[in-house]
Short mmCIF file of C-alpha atoms and ligand atoms in Angstrom, two decimals:
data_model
loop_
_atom_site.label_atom_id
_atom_site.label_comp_id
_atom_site.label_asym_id
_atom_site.label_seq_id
_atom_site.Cartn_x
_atom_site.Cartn_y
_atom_site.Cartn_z
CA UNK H 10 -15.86 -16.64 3.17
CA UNK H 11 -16.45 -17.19 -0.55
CA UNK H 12 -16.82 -13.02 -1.43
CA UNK H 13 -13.55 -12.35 -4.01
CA UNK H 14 -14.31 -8.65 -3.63
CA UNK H 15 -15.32 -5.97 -1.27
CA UNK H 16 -17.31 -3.32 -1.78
CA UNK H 17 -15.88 0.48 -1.55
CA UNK H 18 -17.67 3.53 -0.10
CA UNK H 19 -18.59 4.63 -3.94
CA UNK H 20 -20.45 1.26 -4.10
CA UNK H 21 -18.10 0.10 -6.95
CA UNK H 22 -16.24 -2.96 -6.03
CA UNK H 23 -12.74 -4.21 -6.00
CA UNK H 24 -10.95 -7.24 -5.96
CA UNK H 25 -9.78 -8.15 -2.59
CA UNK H 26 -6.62 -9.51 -4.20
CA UNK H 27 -4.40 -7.65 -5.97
CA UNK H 28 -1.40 -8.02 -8.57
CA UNK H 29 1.72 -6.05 -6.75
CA UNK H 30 4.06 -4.71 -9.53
CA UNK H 31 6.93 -3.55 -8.29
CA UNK H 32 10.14 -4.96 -9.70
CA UNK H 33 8.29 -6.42 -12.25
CA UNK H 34 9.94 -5.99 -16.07
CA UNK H 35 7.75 -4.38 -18.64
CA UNK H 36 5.38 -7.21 -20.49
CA UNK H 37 5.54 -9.73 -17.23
CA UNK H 38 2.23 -8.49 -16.16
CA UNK H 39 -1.57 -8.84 -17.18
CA UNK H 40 -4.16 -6.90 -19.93
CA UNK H 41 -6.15 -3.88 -18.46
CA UNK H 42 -9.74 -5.01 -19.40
CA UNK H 43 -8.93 -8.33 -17.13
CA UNK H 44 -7.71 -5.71 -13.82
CA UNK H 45 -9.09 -3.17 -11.82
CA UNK H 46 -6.12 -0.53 -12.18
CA UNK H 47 -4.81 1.34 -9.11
CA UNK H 48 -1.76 3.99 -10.13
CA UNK H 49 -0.34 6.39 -7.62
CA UNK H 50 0.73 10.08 -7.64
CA UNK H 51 4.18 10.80 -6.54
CA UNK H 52 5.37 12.66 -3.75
CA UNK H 53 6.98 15.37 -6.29
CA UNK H 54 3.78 15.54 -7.97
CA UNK H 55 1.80 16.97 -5.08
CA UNK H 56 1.45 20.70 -6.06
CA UNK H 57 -2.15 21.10 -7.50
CA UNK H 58 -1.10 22.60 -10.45
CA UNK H 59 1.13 19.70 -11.31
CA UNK H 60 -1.64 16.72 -10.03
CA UNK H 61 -3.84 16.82 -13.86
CA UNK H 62 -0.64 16.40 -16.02
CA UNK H 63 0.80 13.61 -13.43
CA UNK H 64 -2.61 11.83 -14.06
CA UNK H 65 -2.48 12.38 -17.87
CA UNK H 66 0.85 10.77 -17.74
CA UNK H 67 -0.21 8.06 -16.11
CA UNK H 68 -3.17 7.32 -18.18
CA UNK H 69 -1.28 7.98 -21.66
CA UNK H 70 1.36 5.56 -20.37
CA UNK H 71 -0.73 2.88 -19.26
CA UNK H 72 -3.15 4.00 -22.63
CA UNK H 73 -6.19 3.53 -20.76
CA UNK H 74 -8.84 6.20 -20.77
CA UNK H 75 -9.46 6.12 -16.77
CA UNK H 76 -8.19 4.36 -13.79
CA UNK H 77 -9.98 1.98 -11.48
CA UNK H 78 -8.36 3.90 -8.43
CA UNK H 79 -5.73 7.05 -7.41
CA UNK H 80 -4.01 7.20 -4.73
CA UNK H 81 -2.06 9.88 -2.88
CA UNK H 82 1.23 7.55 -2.36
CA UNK H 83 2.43 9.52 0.77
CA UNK H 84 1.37 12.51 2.75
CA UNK H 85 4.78 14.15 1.77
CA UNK H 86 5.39 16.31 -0.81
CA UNK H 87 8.74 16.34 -2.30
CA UNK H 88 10.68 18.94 -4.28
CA UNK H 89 8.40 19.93 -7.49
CA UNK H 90 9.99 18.53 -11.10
CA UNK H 91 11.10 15.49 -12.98
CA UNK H 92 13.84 14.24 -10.57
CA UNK H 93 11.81 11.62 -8.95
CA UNK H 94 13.87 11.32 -6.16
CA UNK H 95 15.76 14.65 -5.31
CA UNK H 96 17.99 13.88 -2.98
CA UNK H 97 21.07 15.92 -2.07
CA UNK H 98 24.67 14.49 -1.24
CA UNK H 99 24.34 13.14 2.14
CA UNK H 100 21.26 11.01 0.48
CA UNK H 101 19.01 13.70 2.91
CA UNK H 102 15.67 14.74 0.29
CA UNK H 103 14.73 18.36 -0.82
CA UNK H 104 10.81 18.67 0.09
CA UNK H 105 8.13 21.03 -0.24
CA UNK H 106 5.66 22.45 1.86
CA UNK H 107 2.32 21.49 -0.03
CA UNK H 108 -0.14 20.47 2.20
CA UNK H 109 -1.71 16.81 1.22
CA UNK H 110 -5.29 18.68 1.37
CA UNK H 111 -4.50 20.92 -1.60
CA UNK H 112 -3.05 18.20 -3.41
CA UNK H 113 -6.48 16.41 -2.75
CA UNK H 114 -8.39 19.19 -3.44
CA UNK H 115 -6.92 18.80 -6.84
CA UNK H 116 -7.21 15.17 -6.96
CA UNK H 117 -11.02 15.27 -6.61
CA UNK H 118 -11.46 16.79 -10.60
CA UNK H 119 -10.06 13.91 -11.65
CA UNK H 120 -13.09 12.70 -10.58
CA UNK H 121 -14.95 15.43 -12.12
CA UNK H 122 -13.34 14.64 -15.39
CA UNK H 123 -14.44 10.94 -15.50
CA UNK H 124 -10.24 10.23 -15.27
CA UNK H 125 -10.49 8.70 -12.07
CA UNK H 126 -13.12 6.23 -10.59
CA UNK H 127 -12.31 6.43 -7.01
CA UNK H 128 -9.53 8.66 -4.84
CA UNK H 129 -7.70 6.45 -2.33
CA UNK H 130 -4.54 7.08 0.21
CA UNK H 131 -1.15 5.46 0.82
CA UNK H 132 1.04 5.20 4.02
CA UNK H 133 -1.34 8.19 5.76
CA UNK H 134 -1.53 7.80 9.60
CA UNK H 135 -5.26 7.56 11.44
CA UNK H 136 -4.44 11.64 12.31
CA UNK H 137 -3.83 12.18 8.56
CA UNK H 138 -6.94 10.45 7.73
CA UNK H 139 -8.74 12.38 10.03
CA UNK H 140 -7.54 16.01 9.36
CA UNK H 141 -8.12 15.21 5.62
CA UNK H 142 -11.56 14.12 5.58
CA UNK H 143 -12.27 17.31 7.47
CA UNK H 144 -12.18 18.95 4.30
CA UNK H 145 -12.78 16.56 1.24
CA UNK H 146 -15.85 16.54 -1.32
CA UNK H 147 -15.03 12.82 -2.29
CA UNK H 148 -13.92 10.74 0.58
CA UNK H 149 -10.59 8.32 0.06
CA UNK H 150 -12.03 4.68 -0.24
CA UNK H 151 -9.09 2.98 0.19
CA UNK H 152 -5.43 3.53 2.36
CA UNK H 153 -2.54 1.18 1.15
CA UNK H 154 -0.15 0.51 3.57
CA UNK H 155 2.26 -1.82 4.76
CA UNK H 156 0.40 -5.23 6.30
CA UNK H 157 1.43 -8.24 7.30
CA UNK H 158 1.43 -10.42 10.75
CA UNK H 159 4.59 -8.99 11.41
CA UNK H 160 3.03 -5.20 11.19
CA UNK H 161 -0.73 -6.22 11.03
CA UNK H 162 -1.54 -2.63 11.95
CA UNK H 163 -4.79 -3.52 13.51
CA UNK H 164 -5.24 0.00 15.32
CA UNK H 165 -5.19 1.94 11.84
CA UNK H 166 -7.26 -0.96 10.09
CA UNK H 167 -9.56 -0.33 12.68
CA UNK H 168 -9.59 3.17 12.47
CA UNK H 169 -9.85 2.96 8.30
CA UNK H 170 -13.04 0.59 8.60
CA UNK H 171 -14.90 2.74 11.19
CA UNK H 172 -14.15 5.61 7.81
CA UNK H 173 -15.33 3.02 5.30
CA UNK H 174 -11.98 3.29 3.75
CA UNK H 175 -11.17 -0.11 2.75
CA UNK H 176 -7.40 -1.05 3.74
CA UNK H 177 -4.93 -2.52 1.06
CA UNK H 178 -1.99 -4.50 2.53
CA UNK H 179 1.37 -3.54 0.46
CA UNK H 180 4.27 -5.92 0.88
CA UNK H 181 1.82 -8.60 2.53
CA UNK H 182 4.21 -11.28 2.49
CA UNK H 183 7.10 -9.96 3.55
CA UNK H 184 9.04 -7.83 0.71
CA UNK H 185 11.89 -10.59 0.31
CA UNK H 186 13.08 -8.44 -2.71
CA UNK H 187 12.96 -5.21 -1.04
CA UNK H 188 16.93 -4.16 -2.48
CA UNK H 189 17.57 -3.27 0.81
CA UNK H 190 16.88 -7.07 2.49
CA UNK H 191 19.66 -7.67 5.12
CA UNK H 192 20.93 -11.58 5.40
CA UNK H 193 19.64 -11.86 9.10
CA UNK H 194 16.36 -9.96 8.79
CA UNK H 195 13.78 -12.29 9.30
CA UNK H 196 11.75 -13.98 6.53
CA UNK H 197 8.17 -13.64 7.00
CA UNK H 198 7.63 -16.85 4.14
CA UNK H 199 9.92 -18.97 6.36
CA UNK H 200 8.33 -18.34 10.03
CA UNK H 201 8.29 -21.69 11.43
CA UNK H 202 5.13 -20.50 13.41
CA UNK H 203 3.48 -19.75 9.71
CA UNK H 204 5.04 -23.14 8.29
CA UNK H 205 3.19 -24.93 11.25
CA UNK H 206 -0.14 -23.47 10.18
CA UNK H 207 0.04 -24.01 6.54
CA UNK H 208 1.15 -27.87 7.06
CA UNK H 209 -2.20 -27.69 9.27
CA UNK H 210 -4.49 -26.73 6.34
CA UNK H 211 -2.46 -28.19 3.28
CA UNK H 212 -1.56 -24.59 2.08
CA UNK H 213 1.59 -23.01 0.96
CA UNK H 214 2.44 -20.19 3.70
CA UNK H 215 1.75 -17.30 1.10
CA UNK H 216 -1.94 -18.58 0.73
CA UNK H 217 -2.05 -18.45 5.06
CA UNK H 218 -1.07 -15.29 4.95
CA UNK H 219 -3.03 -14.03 2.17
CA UNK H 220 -6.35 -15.83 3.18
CA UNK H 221 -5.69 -14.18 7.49
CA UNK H 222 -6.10 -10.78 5.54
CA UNK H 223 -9.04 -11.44 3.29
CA UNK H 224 -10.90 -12.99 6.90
CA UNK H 225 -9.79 -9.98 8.47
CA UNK H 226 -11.22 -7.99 5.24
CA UNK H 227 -7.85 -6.25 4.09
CA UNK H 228 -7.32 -6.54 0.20
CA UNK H 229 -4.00 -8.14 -0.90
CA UNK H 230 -1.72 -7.25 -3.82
CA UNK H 231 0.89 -9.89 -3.13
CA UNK H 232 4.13 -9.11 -5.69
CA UNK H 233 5.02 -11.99 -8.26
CA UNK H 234 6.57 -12.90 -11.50
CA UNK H 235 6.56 -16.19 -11.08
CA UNK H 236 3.55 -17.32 -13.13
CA UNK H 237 2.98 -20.71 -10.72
CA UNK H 238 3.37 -18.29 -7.49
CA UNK H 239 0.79 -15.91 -9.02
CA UNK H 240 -1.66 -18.27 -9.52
CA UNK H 241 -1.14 -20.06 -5.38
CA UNK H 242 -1.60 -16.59 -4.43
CA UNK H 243 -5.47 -16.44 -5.46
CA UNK H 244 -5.93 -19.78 -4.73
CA UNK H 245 -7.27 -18.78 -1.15
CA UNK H 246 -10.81 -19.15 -1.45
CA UNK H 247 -11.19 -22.85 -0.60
CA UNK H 248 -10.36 -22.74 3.10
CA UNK H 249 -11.31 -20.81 6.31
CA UNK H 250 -8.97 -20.28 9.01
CA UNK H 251 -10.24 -21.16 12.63
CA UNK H 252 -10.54 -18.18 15.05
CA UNK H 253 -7.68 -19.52 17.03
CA UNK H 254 -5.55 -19.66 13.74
CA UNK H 255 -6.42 -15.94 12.98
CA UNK H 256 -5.76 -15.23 16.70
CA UNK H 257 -2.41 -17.00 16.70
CA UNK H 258 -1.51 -14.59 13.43
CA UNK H 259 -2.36 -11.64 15.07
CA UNK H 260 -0.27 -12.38 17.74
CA UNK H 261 3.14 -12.55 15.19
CA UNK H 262 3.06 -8.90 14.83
CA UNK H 263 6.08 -6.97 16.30
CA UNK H 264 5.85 -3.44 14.50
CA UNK H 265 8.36 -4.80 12.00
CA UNK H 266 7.98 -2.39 9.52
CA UNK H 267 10.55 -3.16 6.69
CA UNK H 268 9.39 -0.64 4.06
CA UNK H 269 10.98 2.80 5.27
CA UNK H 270 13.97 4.39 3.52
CA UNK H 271 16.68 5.13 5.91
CA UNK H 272 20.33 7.01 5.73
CA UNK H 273 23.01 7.17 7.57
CA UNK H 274 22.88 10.47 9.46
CA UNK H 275 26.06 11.39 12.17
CA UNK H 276 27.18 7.91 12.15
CA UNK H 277 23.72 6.12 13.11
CA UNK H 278 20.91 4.38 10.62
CA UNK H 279 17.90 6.73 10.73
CA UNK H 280 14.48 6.99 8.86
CA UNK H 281 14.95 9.23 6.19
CA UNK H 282 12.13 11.51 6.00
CA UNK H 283 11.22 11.20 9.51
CA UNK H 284 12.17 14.90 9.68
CA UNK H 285 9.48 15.91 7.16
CA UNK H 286 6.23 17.09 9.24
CA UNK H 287 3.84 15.08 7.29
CA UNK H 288 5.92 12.17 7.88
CA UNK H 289 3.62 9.46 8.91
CA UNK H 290 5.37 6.74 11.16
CA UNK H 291 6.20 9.40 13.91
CA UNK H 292 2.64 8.54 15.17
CA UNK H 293 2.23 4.86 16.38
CA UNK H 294 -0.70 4.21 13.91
N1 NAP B 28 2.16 2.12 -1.35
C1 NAP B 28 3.43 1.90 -1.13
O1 NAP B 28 4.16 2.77 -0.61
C2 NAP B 28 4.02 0.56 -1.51
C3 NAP B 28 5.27 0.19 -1.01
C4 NAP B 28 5.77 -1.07 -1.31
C5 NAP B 28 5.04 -1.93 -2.11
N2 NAP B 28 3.83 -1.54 -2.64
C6 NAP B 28 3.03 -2.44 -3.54
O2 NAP B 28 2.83 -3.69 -2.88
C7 NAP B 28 3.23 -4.74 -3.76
C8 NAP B 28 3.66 -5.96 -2.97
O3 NAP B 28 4.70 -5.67 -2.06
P1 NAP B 28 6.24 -6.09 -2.29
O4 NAP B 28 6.51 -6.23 -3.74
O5 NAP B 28 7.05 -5.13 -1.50
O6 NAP B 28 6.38 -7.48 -1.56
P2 NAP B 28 5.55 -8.83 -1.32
O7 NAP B 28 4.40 -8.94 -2.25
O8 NAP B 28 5.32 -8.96 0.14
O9 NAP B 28 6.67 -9.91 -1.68
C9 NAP B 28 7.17 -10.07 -2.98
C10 NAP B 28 8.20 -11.20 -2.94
O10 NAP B 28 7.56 -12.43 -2.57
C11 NAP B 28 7.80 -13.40 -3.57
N3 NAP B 28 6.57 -14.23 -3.64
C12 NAP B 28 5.37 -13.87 -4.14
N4 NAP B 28 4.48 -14.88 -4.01
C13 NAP B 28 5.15 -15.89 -3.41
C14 NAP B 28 4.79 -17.21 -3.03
N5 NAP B 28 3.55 -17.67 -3.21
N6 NAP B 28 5.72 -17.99 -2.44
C15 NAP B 28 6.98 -17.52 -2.24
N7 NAP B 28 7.39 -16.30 -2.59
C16 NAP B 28 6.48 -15.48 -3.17
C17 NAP B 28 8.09 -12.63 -4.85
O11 NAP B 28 8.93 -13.40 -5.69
P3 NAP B 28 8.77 -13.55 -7.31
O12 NAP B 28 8.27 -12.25 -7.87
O13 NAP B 28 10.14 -13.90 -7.73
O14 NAP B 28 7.79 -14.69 -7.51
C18 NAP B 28 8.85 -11.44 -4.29
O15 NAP B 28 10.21 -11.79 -4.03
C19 NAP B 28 4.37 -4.09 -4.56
O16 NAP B 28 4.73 -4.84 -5.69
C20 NAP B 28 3.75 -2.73 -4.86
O17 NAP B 28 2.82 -2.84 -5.93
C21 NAP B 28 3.30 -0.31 -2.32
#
């Protein structure tokens, strides 16, 4: 496979690697006329009236005159304002009841106003999907979600291509940073079963990983500072895993989804928002 980018449902294409951010100090990343620029609206953003200044935020912060992509970061809506996270004592969050269809509704003049190239999703279930392109003028091209052989979510990629919404892995090689990292959870870079496979084809694990999701046609936006780590993780064009290799992959996932914030509710670790109705891990994909 020698294609570095895959084509979305508006015919524009986009790389099918990606530069993940998060964590990342101001200045450590690259200039906007080398990148195709995906931003995301926030959860407490999702009113329509508040969607245009959210954007113009965005794009006056970034001081670019359009973005490459937009996407709805979660199907819930949190408490309207400038607390990003507003989250009472017992660490529980204050939501709100807009329904991700308005908030869409109001997405889609960002098209209309040349702002935005392309309207995409983030962490929305298949059901989600569905009940939103019921009503939508422009149709999401892309849902980023959390992929990786240990959570390949092959049901919803599945369900995503049949939609020709492309499907962007976040976290693909394992969040190691994620803050809340435990010292026994297991380490996705360090998988002895993944070590075997990269000794196999003279590749770091990273690049295994990375090139199972390109052959598999999910875009990438591996997270890294480190300027030498960066550059191994679009080095993945010179080699093909076998069938058997992708197989063996697949067969590594175990639902382990690391990227959900929990509490402590009565005692017992629980998710978070799993309370909200547009919460979208309650459905199994
Ligand atoms: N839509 C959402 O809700 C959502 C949620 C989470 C994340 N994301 C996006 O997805 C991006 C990627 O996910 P992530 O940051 O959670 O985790 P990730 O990309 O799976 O992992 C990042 C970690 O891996 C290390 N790393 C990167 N390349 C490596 C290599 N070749 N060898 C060894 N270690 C390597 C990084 O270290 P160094 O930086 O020190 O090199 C960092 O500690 C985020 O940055 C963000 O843009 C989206």
């Amino acid at each position: 496979m020698s294609l570095t980018y895959i084509t979305l449902a508006t015919d524009k294409k986009m790389p099918l690697v990606g530069l993940g951010t998060w964590k990342s100090s101001p200045g450590q990343c690259i200039k906007r006329e080398d990148i195709f620029i995906t931003s995301k609206l926030w959860n407490t953003k999702h009113h329509p009236d508040d969607v245009e200044p959210a954007c113009r935020k965005t794009l006056a912060d970034l001081q670019v005159d359009y973005l490459d992509l937009y996407l709805m970061h979660w199907p819930m809506a949190f408490e309207r304002g400038n607390i990003m996270m507003p989250i009472n004592e017992d660490g529980s969050v204050r939501y709100a009841d807009t329904d991700y269809k308005d908030t869409w509704k109001a997405m889609e003049k960002l098209v209309e106003k040349g702002w935005v190239k392309a309207l995409g999703l983030s962490n929305f279930n298949a059901r989600q999907i569905d009940d939103l392109l019921s009503t939508v003028t422009h149709r999401p091209v892309v849902n980023q979600i959390e992929c990786h052989p240990y959570l390949n979510q092959s049901k919803l990629v599945d369900h995503c291509t049949k939609r020709s919404i492309v499907v962007t892995a976040y976290s693909p090689l394992g969040s190691s940073d994620r803050p809340w990292a435990r010292p026994d959870d297991p380490k996705l870079l360090e998988d002895p079963r993944i070590l075997e496979i990269a000794k196999k084809y003279g590749k770091s694990p990273a690049q295994v990983i990375i090139r199972w999701q390109l052959q598999r046609e999910v875009v990438c936006i591996p997270k890294s500072t480190t300027p030498s780590r960066i550059k191994e993780n679009i080095e993945v064009f010179d080699f093909i895993l076998s069938e058997e290799d992708m197989q063996q992959i697949d067969s590594f996932d175990c639902n382990g989804r690391l990227i959900v914030p929990t509490i402590v509710r009565d005692g017992v670790r629980v998710w978070r928002d799993s309370s909200h109705p547009y919460f979208p891990f309650n459905d199994s994909y």
